[in-house]
Amino acid sequence: MTADHIPPAVEAILLVAEDPLPPELLAQLVGASTDEVVEVCETLAREYEVDGRGFILAKVAGGYRYQTATEQAPYVERYVLDGQSSRLSAAALETLAVVAYKQPVSRNQIASIRGVNVDGVMRTLQQRGYVDEVARDPGPGQAVLYGTTPSFLERMGLDSVSDLPPLGEFFPGSDVVEALERGLRVVPDDEVIAEAGSDAEADSDAEADTSAEAETDAEVDGS
Amino acid sequence: MTADHIPPAVEAILLVAEDPLPPELLAQLVGASTDEVVEVCETLAREYEVDGRGFILAKVAGGYRYQTATEQAPYVERYVLDGQSSRLSAAALETLAVVAYKQPVSRNQIASIRGVNVDGVMRTLQQRGYVDEVARDPGPGQAVLYGTTPSFLERMGLDSVSDLPPLGEFFPGSDVVEALERGLRVVPDDEVIAEAGSDAEADSDAEADTSAEAETDAEVDGS
Amino acid sequence: MERGAAPSRVTGMPYEVHTPVFDGPFDMLLHLILREQVDLYEINLSEIVDAYLAELDRMDRLDLEVATEFLLIAATLVELKARRLLPDDNEVDLDDELGLWEERDLLLARLVECKTFKDAALVLRKLSAHAARSYPRRVGPVEDRFIGLAPDLLERTTPEDLRAAYITATAPKPVIRVDISHITPIKVTVAEAVEELVDELPRVGRLTFRELTSELVDRIEVVVRFLAVLELFKQGVVELDQPGNFGEIAIVWIGDESVRAEAITIDTYEG
């Protein structure tokens, strides 16, 4: 049974907190067990939701904090001038995805997965506090290994990295793998060539086709 | 009769506000009359009290703001003393920075730079002994001018204000420029997104925080 | 501005008006194979090999391991392509053949892995877009009785933080974008401008840049026209004449009638 004094004490502390507060710290401050605090926070979060409050109690980066309800974003944005953090580019997001799923991971490993040099992106991500050095590779070279930070979790609205959907979900379907396989075929099979031929014909009324073909020809000639 | 959307909108805005918000401003933000907003705030305050919340909606200095309930003071003190929160809020730090670099400067000048009312934050900074009144504007109105204190310099490990890092070499980061540009753009969003593709690689500490971005995000989300 | 974006002039397929920005060679290869459904035979390899070399160039310090790997990928691609183009000949060394298959499978596996993370990144984008709509309270204690309590609030603040905060505070605040694209569609791509020019210039023969842009309201449109003109100049179908600095630029068509817009190769202009 939870003591009555705990919920309002938790509410008051969370109101003045600037970062997500881990339940362990809250428990210590209000003199309760971590389990009790977790229960209290969950009950409070539910109450706010049922009451249709404009704020929510969110669990982010391993702690609880007050946030505005997403539906109120239009109103909040009228007031907040600079609450938004700047957009993450596709390159940054892909790099973050690799770090998040593969951590701890070295820069070289990331580069080789992405097929592109990642020094610049990693520097920016580190400056923004989304990734950080977490360890050293024990092997030769002692490469720096990177992982994601609590700021990353906050940015993604996640409680922990394990809340990310499993990577397996993103494994490309057989159609994609097949297309790639076909794209990298070593031996030209007649079928592929025949197909390509008819495609080109079918497309020829589509705009801007001719030049492309001309260039392909030139290129074939040249090689 | 008050529209249903107003209470949660008011709650959300008040949650992120650093300073007490006058009902007139709230009314403007949520699209209601001042009377309606006052009524909503009073109803909310009553609800929190009846529910025995750890926070209250207080009327302070002509505006509304969330505060902790007096009975919870011992817990809040424990948290504050704990040192976990011993950091200036982003808003306070920005205000302090403006005072430091622009001194002597009036409260109105600071407010117009920051785009928000700074009374509450200035009071905090003054109470902490980081800024103080240093002069009076000789012009009409004789506004109070503020500057940083010797104790501020000491804490920052600076001999004098002239030892602050120079701003001279500052050019807006490419993400700032880009955000501005995006604010003016009329191109289809695919392109905006593709373009944003590399901004994370451009180094910039200044996060370009914009509501325009929030819009783009929403669009990305929706697509 | 756009570092590392591979040139997106891509042959073997109709050029696209909305050219995607590629984040490196894998990205480009994936795009080509998946979205265009082409095979290596049709891909202009020099683009991709160039992109790899550009990546090597970008490396702050030459990282041997990564560099070697990039070269290996490029070499595998060249080898694969060469094999596709040359008539099958019986003198192929079986070991070489097996090696190539192996390299190819490796490359395939890596493309699949790359694609996996690309899709995972989309989820991150969604998550962060959603999270961005919920603003955290970061106000701290506001009551007078708590303000004095906390230990030194500047303890963890450096002069550099202060400078950064000043810059943030004084940075121009972007205005909320009003999307009016549905009212006044503005052509902003260089490719479209080239198309218009190729359509119009042969008829007119000679035109000043001022005349060309006189109806344009948007500065970006003027810039786009200018880039299009430069493009045509590079292709040798127009001559430019400017009597002096800031003088009127005259554009003279010197191409023949058979020149078609699609044949003009457009480099990508970013930003």
Coordinates of N, CA and C in Angstrom, one line a residue, chain C residues 155-257:
Chain C
E155 N 28.3 26.6 -11.2 CA 29.4 25.7 -11.0 C 29.8 25.0 -12.3
R156 N 28.8 24.6 -13.0 CA 29.1 23.8 -14.2 C 29.0 24.6 -15.5
T157 N 29.0 25.9 -15.4 CA 28.9 26.8 -16.6 C 30.3 27.4 -16.9
T158 N 30.7 27.3 -18.1 CA 32.0 27.8 -18.6 C 31.7 29.1 -19.4
P159 N 32.7 29.9 -19.5 CA 32.6 31.1 -20.3 C 32.1 30.8 -21.7
E160 N 32.6 29.6 -22.2 CA 32.1 29.2 -23.5 C 30.6 28.9 -23.6
D161 N 30.1 28.3 -22.5 CA 28.7 28.1 -22.5 C 27.9 29.4 -22.6
L162 N 28.5 30.4 -21.9 CA 27.9 31.7 -21.9 C 27.9 32.3 -23.3
R163 N 29.0 32.2 -24.0 CA 29.1 32.7 -25.3 C 28.0 32.0 -26.2
A164 N 28.0 30.6 -26.1 CA 27.0 29.9 -26.9 C 25.6 30.3 -26.5
A165 N 25.3 30.6 -25.3 CA 24.0 31.0 -24.9 C 23.7 32.4 -25.5
Y166 N 24.7 33.3 -25.5 CA 24.5 34.6 -26.1 C 24.1 34.5 -27.6
I167 N 24.9 33.6 -28.2 CA 24.6 33.4 -29.6 C 23.2 32.9 -29.9
T168 N 22.8 31.9 -29.1 CA 21.5 31.4 -29.2 C 20.4 32.5 -29.0
A169 N 20.7 33.3 -27.9 CA 19.7 34.3 -27.5 C 19.6 35.4 -28.6
T170 N 20.7 35.7 -29.3 CA 20.6 36.8 -30.3 C 20.4 36.3 -31.7
A171 N 20.4 34.9 -31.9 CA 20.2 34.4 -33.2 C 18.9 34.9 -33.8
P172 N 18.8 35.3 -35.0 CA 17.5 35.6 -35.5 C 16.5 34.5 -35.4
K173 N 15.3 34.8 -35.0 CA 14.4 33.7 -34.9 C 13.6 33.5 -36.2
P174 N 13.7 32.3 -36.7 CA 13.1 32.1 -38.0 C 11.6 32.3 -37.9
V175 N 11.0 32.8 -39.0 CA 9.6 33.0 -39.0 C 8.9 31.7 -39.4
I176 N 7.7 31.5 -38.9 CA 7.0 30.3 -39.3 C 6.7 30.3 -40.8
R177 N 7.0 29.2 -41.4 CA 6.8 29.2 -42.8 C 5.3 29.1 -43.2
V178 N 4.9 29.9 -44.1 CA 3.6 29.8 -44.5 C 3.6 29.2 -45.9
D179 N 3.0 28.0 -46.0 CA 3.1 27.3 -47.2 C 2.1 27.8 -48.2
I180 N 2.6 28.5 -49.2 CA 1.7 29.1 -50.2 C 2.0 28.4 -51.6
S181 N 2.7 27.3 -51.5 CA 3.1 26.6 -52.7 C 1.9 26.2 -53.6
H182 N 0.7 26.0 -52.9 CA -0.4 25.6 -53.7 C -1.0 26.8 -54.4
I183 N -0.7 28.0 -54.0 CA -1.2 29.2 -54.7 C -0.3 29.6 -55.8
T184 N 1.0 29.7 -55.6 CA 1.9 30.1 -56.6 C 3.0 29.2 -56.8
P185 N 2.8 28.2 -57.6 CA 3.9 27.2 -57.8 C 5.1 27.9 -58.4
I186 N 6.2 27.8 -57.8 CA 7.4 28.5 -58.4 C 8.3 27.4 -58.9
K187 N 8.8 27.6 -60.1 CA 9.7 26.6 -60.6 C 11.1 26.9 -60.0
V188 N 11.6 26.0 -59.3 CA 12.9 26.3 -58.7 C 14.0 25.4 -59.2
T189 N 13.7 24.4 -60.0 CA 14.8 23.5 -60.4 C 15.5 24.0 -61.6
V190 N 16.8 23.8 -61.6 CA 17.7 24.3 -62.7 C 17.3 23.5 -64.0
A191 N 16.9 22.3 -63.8 CA 16.6 21.4 -64.9 C 15.4 22.0 -65.7
E192 N 14.4 22.5 -64.9 CA 13.2 23.1 -65.5 C 13.6 24.4 -66.2
A193 N 14.4 25.2 -65.6 CA 14.8 26.4 -66.2 C 15.6 26.2 -67.5
V194 N 16.4 25.2 -67.5 CA 17.2 24.8 -68.7 C 16.2 24.5 -69.8
E195 N 15.2 23.7 -69.4 CA 14.2 23.3 -70.4 C 13.5 24.5 -71.0
E196 N 13.1 25.4 -70.1 CA 12.4 26.6 -70.6 C 13.3 27.4 -71.6
L197 N 14.6 27.5 -71.2 CA 15.5 28.3 -72.0 C 15.8 27.6 -73.3
V198 N 15.9 26.3 -73.3 CA 16.2 25.6 -74.6 C 15.0 25.7 -75.5
D199 N 13.8 25.9 -74.9 CA 12.6 26.0 -75.6 C 12.5 27.4 -76.2
E200 N 13.0 28.4 -75.5 CA 12.7 29.8 -75.8 C 13.9 30.4 -76.6
L201 N 15.1 30.2 -76.2 CA 16.2 30.9 -76.7 C 16.4 30.7 -78.3
P202 N 16.3 29.5 -78.8 CA 16.5 29.4 -80.2 C 15.5 30.3 -81.0
R203 N 14.4 30.5 -80.5 CA 13.4 31.3 -81.2 C 13.8 32.8 -81.1
V204 N 14.3 33.2 -79.9 CA 14.6 34.6 -79.7 C 16.0 35.0 -80.3
G205 N 16.9 34.0 -80.1 CA 18.2 34.3 -80.6 C 19.1 35.0 -79.6
R206 N 18.7 36.1 -79.1 CA 19.5 36.9 -78.2 C 18.6 37.6 -77.2
L207 N 19.1 37.6 -76.0 CA 18.3 38.1 -74.9 C 19.3 38.6 -73.8
T208 N 18.9 39.6 -73.1 CA 19.7 40.0 -71.9 C 19.2 39.3 -70.7
F209 N 20.1 39.1 -69.7 CA 19.7 38.4 -68.5 C 18.6 39.2 -67.8
R210 N 18.7 40.5 -67.9 CA 17.6 41.4 -67.3 C 16.3 41.1 -67.9
E211 N 16.3 41.0 -69.2 CA 15.0 40.7 -69.9 C 14.5 39.3 -69.5
L212 N 15.5 38.4 -69.4 CA 15.1 37.0 -69.1 C 14.5 36.9 -67.7
T213 N 14.8 37.8 -66.8 CA 14.4 37.6 -65.4 C 13.4 38.7 -65.0
S214 N 13.0 39.5 -66.0 CA 12.2 40.7 -65.6 C 10.9 40.4 -64.9
E215 N 10.3 39.3 -65.2 CA 9.0 39.0 -64.6 C 9.2 38.3 -63.3
L216 N 10.4 37.9 -63.0 CA 10.5 37.1 -61.8 C 10.5 37.9 -60.5
V217 N 9.8 37.4 -59.5 CA 9.6 38.1 -58.3 C 10.6 37.6 -57.3
D218 N 10.7 36.3 -57.3 CA 11.5 35.6 -56.3 C 13.0 35.6 -56.6
R219 N 13.8 36.0 -55.7 CA 15.3 36.0 -55.9 C 15.8 34.6 -56.3
I220 N 15.2 33.6 -55.6 CA 15.7 32.3 -55.9 C 15.4 31.9 -57.3
E221 N 14.4 32.4 -57.9 CA 14.1 32.1 -59.3 C 15.1 32.7 -60.2
V222 N 15.5 33.9 -59.9 CA 16.6 34.6 -60.6 C 17.9 33.8 -60.6
V223 N 18.2 33.3 -59.4 CA 19.4 32.6 -59.2 C 19.3 31.3 -60.0
V224 N 18.2 30.6 -60.0 CA 18.0 29.4 -60.7 C 18.2 29.6 -62.2
R225 N 17.6 30.7 -62.7 CA 17.8 31.1 -64.2 C 19.3 31.3 -64.5
F226 N 19.9 32.0 -63.6 CA 21.3 32.2 -63.8 C 22.1 30.9 -63.9
L227 N 21.8 30.0 -63.0 CA 22.5 28.7 -63.0 C 22.2 28.0 -64.3
A228 N 21.0 28.1 -64.7 CA 20.6 27.5 -66.0 C 21.4 28.0 -67.2
V229 N 21.5 29.3 -67.2 CA 22.3 30.0 -68.2 C 23.7 29.5 -68.2
L230 N 24.3 29.5 -67.0 CA 25.7 29.0 -66.9 C 25.8 27.6 -67.4
E231 N 24.8 26.8 -67.1 CA 24.8 25.4 -67.6 C 24.8 25.3 -69.1
L232 N 24.0 26.1 -69.7 CA 23.9 26.2 -71.2 C 25.3 26.7 -71.8
F233 N 25.9 27.6 -71.1 CA 27.2 28.1 -71.5 C 28.2 27.0 -71.5
K234 N 28.2 26.3 -70.4 CA 29.1 25.1 -70.2 C 29.0 24.1 -71.3
Q235 N 27.7 24.0 -71.8 CA 27.4 23.0 -72.8 C 27.7 23.6 -74.2
G236 N 28.1 24.8 -74.2 CA 28.5 25.4 -75.5 C 27.3 25.7 -76.4
V237 N 26.1 25.9 -75.9 CA 25.0 26.2 -76.8 C 24.6 27.7 -76.7
V238 N 25.1 28.4 -75.7 CA 25.0 29.8 -75.7 C 26.3 30.5 -75.5
E239 N 26.3 31.8 -75.9 CA 27.5 32.6 -75.7 C 27.1 33.7 -74.7
L240 N 28.0 34.0 -73.8 CA 27.6 35.1 -72.9 C 28.5 36.3 -73.2
D241 N 27.9 37.4 -73.0 CA 28.7 38.6 -73.3 C 28.4 39.7 -72.2
Q242 N 29.4 40.1 -71.5 CA 29.1 41.1 -70.5 C 30.2 42.2 -70.7
P243 N 29.7 43.4 -71.1 CA 30.6 44.5 -71.4 C 31.5 44.9 -70.3
G244 N 31.0 44.9 -69.1 CA 31.9 45.3 -67.9 C 31.3 44.7 -66.7
N245 N 32.0 44.9 -65.5 CA 31.5 44.5 -64.3 C 30.1 45.0 -64.1
F246 N 29.2 44.2 -63.6 CA 27.8 44.6 -63.4 C 27.1 45.1 -64.6
G247 N 27.7 44.9 -65.8 CA 27.1 45.3 -67.0 C 26.0 44.3 -67.4
E248 N 25.2 44.7 -68.3 CA 24.1 43.8 -68.8 C 24.7 42.5 -69.4
I249 N 24.2 41.4 -69.1 CA 24.7 40.2 -69.6 C 23.8 39.8 -70.8
A250 N 24.4 39.6 -72.0 CA 23.7 39.2 -73.1 C 23.9 37.7 -73.3
I251 N 22.8 37.1 -73.7 CA 22.8 35.6 -73.9 C 22.5 35.4 -75.3
V252 N 23.4 34.7 -76.0 CA 23.2 34.5 -77.4 C 23.2 33.0 -77.7
W253 N 22.1 32.5 -78.4 CA 22.0 31.1 -78.7 C 22.9 30.8 -79.8
I254 N 23.8 29.8 -79.6 CA 24.6 29.4 -80.7 C 24.5 27.9 -81.1
G255 N 23.6 27.2 -80.3 CA 23.4 25.8 -80.5 C 22.5 25.6 -81.8
D256 N 22.5 24.4 -82.3 CA 21.6 24.2 -83.4 C 20.2 23.7 -82.9
E257 N 19.3 23.6 -83.8 CA 17.9 23.3 -83.4 C 17.7 21.9 -82.7

